[in-house]
mmCIF file of C-alpha atoms and ligand atoms in Angstrom:
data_model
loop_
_atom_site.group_PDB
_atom_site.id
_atom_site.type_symbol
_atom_site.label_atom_id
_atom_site.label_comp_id
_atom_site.label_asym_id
_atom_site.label_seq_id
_atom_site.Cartn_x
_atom_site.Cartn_y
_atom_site.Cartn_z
ATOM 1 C CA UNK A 25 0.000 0.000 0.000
ATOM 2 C CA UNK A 26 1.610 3.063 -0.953
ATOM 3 C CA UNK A 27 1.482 6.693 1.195
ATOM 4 C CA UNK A 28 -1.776 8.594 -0.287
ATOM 5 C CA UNK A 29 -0.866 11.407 1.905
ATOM 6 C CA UNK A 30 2.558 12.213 -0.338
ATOM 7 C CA UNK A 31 0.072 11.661 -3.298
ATOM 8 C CA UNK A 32 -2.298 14.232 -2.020
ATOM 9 C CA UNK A 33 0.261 16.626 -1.474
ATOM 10 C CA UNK A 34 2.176 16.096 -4.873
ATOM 11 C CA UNK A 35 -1.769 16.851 -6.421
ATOM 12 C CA UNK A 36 -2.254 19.490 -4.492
ATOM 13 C CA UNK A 37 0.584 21.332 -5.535
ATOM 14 C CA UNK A 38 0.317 21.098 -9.143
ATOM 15 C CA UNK A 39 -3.895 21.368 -9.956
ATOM 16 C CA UNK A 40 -3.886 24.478 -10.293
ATOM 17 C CA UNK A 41 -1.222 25.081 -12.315
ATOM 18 C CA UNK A 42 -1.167 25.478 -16.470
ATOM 19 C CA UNK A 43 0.939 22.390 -17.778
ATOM 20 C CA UNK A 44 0.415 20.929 -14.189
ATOM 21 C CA UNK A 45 -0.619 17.305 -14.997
ATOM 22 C CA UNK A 46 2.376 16.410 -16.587
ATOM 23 C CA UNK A 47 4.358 17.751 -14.104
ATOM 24 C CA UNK A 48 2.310 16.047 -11.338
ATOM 25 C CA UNK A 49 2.622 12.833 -12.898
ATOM 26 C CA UNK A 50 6.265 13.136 -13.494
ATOM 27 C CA UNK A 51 6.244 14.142 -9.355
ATOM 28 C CA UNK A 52 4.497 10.704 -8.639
ATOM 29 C CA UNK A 53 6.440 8.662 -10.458
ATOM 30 C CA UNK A 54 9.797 10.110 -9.577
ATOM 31 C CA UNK A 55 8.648 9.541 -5.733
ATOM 32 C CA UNK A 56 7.494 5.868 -6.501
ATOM 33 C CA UNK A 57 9.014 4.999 -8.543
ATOM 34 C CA UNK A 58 5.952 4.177 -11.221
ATOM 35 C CA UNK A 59 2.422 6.010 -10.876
ATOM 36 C CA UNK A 60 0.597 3.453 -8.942
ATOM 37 C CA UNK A 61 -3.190 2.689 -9.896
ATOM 38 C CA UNK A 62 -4.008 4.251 -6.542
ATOM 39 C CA UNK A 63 -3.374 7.948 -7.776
ATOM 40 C CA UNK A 64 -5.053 7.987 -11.047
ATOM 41 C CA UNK A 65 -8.045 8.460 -9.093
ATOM 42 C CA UNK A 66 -7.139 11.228 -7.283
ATOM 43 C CA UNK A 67 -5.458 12.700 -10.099
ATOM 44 C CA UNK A 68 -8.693 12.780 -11.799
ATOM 45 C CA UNK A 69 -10.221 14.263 -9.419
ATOM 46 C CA UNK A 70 -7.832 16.907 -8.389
ATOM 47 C CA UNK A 71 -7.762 18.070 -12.176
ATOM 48 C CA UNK A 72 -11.404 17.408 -12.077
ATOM 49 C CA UNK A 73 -10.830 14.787 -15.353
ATOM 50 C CA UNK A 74 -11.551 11.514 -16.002
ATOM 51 C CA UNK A 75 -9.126 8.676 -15.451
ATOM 52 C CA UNK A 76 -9.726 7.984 -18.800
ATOM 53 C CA UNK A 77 -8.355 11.057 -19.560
ATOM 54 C CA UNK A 78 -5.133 10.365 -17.172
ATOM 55 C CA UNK A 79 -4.456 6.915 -18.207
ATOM 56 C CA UNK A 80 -4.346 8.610 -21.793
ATOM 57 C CA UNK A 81 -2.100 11.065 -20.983
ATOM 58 C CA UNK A 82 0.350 8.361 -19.322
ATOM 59 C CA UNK A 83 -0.159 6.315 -21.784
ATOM 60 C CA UNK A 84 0.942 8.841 -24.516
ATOM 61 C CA UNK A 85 4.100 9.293 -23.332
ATOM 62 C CA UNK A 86 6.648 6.438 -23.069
ATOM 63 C CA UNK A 87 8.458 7.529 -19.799
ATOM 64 C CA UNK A 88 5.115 6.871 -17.642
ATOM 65 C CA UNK A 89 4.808 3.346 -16.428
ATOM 66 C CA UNK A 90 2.117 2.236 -14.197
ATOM 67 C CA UNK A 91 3.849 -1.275 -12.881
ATOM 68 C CA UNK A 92 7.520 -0.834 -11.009
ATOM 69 C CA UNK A 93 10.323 -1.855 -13.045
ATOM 70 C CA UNK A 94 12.011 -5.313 -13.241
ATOM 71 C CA UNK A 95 14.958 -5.867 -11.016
ATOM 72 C CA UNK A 96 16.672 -5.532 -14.504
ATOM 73 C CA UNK A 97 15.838 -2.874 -16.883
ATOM 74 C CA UNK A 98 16.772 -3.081 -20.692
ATOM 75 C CA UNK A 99 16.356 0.146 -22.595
ATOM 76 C CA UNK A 100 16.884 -0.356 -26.395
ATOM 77 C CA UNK A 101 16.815 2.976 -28.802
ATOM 78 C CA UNK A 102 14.275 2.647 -31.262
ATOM 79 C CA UNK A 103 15.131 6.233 -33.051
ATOM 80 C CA UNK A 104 16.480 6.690 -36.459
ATOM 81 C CA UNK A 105 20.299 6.805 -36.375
ATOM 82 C CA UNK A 106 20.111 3.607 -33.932
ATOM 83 C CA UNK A 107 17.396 1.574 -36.648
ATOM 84 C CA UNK A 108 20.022 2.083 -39.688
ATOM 85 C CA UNK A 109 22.223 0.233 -37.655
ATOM 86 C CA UNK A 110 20.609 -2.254 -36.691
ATOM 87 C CA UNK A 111 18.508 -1.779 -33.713
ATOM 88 C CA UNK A 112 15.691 -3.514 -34.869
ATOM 89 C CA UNK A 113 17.401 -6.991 -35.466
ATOM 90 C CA UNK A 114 18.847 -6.267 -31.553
ATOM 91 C CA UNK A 115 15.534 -5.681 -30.067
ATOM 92 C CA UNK A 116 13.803 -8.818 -31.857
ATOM 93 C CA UNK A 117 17.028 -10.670 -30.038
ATOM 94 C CA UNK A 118 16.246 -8.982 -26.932
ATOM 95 C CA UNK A 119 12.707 -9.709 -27.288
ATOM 96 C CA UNK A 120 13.413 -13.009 -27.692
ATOM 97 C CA UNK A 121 15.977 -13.756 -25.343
ATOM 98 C CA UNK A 122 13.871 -11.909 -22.212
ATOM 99 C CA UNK A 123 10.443 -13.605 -23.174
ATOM 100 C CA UNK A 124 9.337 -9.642 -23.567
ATOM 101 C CA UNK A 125 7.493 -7.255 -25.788
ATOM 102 C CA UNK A 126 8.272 -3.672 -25.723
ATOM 103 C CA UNK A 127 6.857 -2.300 -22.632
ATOM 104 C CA UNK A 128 6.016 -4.944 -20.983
ATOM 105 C CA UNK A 129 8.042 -5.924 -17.013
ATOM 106 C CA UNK A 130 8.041 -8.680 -15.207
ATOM 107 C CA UNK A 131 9.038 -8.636 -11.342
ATOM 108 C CA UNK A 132 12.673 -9.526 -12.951
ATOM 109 C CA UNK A 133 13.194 -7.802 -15.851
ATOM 110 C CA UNK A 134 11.904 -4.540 -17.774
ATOM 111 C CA UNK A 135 11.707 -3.887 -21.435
ATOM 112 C CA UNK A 136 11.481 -0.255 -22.949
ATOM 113 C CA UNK A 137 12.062 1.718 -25.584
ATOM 114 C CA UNK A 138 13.837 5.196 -25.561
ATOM 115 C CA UNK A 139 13.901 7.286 -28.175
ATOM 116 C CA UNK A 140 17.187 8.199 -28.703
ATOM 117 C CA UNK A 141 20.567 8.645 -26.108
ATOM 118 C CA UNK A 142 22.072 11.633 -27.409
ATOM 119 C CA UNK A 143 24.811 8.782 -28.688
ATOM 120 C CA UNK A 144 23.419 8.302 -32.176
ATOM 121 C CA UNK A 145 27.629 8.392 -33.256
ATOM 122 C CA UNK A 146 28.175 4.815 -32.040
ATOM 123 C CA UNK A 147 24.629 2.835 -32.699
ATOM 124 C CA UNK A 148 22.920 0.703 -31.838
ATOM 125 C CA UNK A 149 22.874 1.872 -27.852
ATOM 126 C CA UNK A 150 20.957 0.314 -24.814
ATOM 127 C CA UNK A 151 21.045 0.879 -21.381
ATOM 128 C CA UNK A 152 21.051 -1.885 -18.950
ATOM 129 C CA UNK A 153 20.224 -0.332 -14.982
ATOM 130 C CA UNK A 154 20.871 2.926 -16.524
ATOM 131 C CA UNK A 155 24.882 1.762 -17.689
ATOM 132 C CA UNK A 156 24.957 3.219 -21.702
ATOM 133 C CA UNK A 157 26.106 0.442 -23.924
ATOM 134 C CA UNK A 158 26.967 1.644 -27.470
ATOM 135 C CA UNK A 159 27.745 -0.444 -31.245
ATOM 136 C CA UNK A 160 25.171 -3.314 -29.431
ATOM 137 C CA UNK A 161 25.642 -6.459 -31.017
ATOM 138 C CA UNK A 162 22.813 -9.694 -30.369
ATOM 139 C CA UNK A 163 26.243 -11.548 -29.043
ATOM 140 C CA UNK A 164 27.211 -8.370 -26.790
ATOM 141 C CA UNK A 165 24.011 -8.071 -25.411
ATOM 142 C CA UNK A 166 24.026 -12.155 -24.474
ATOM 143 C CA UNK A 167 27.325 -11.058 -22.765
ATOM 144 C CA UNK A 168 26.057 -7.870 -21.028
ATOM 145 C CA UNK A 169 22.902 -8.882 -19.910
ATOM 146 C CA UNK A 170 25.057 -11.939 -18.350
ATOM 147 C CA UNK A 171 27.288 -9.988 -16.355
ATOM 148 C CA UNK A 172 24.410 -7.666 -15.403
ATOM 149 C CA UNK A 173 22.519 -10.378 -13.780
ATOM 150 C CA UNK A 174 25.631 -11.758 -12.400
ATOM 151 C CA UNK A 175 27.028 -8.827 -10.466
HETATM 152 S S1 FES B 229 19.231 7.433 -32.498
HETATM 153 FE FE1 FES B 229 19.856 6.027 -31.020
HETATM 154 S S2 FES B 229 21.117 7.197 -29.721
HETATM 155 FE FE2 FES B 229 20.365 8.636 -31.131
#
């Protein structure tokens, strides 16, 4: 059961501002980490919307996630620079080799997409548990994601 109180607050503070459900949901899920089912109601309500109209908004946007991530999480660039190298060959591999979709967690292991590093020099890039991997290969990810759950 999380704290409602902190999610009261965090609603509190932004309802009233312009922009302010963004910013409130970016507030709840930096303090838990996800935005837990619990607050979409209260969202709603504070913004006095539906939760229809929340869960769209968090589902719009790929950084919202309403589950908490896998003790592992695999973030594979699915922009541009990344794709002409290869990307898309590395996350079917990935895919594959975590049982995953894009998206989807597990209480072990989380699988997202980001849309570009900043490191589009040397693609394909992932992150695994936020360490940047760059010029991915299927065989250096067996390797990576290895050590990761190893260490
Ligand atoms: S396109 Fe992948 S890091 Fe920029």
């Amino acid at each position: 059961m999380i704290n409602m109180e902190k999610a009261l607050h965090i609603v509190d503070q932004y309802k009233d501002l312009k922009g302010g459900l963004l910013e409130c949901l970016h507030e709840l899920q930096h303090i838990y980490g996800y935005i837990p089912k619990e607050t979409i109601d209260i969202t709603a309500e504070g913004f006095n919307i539906s939760r229809a109209e929340v869960h769209g908004v968090i589902s719009y946007y790929h950084d919202f996630r309403t589950k908490p991530h896998g003790k592992t999480v695999v973030r594979i660039c699915q922009a541009e620079a990344c794709q002409a190298m290869g990307s898309r060959a590395l996350t079917n591999h990935v895919k594959e080799k975590l049982g995953l979709d894009m998206g989807e967690t597990t209480e072990d292991l989380t699988l997202e997409p980001v849309y570009c590093f900043g490191n589009c020099a040397l693609s394909p890039n992932m992150e695994i548990n936020g360490k940047l991997h760059a010029r991915v290969g299927q065989d250096d990810f067996d390797q990576l994601l290895m050590k990761e759950i190893e260490s």
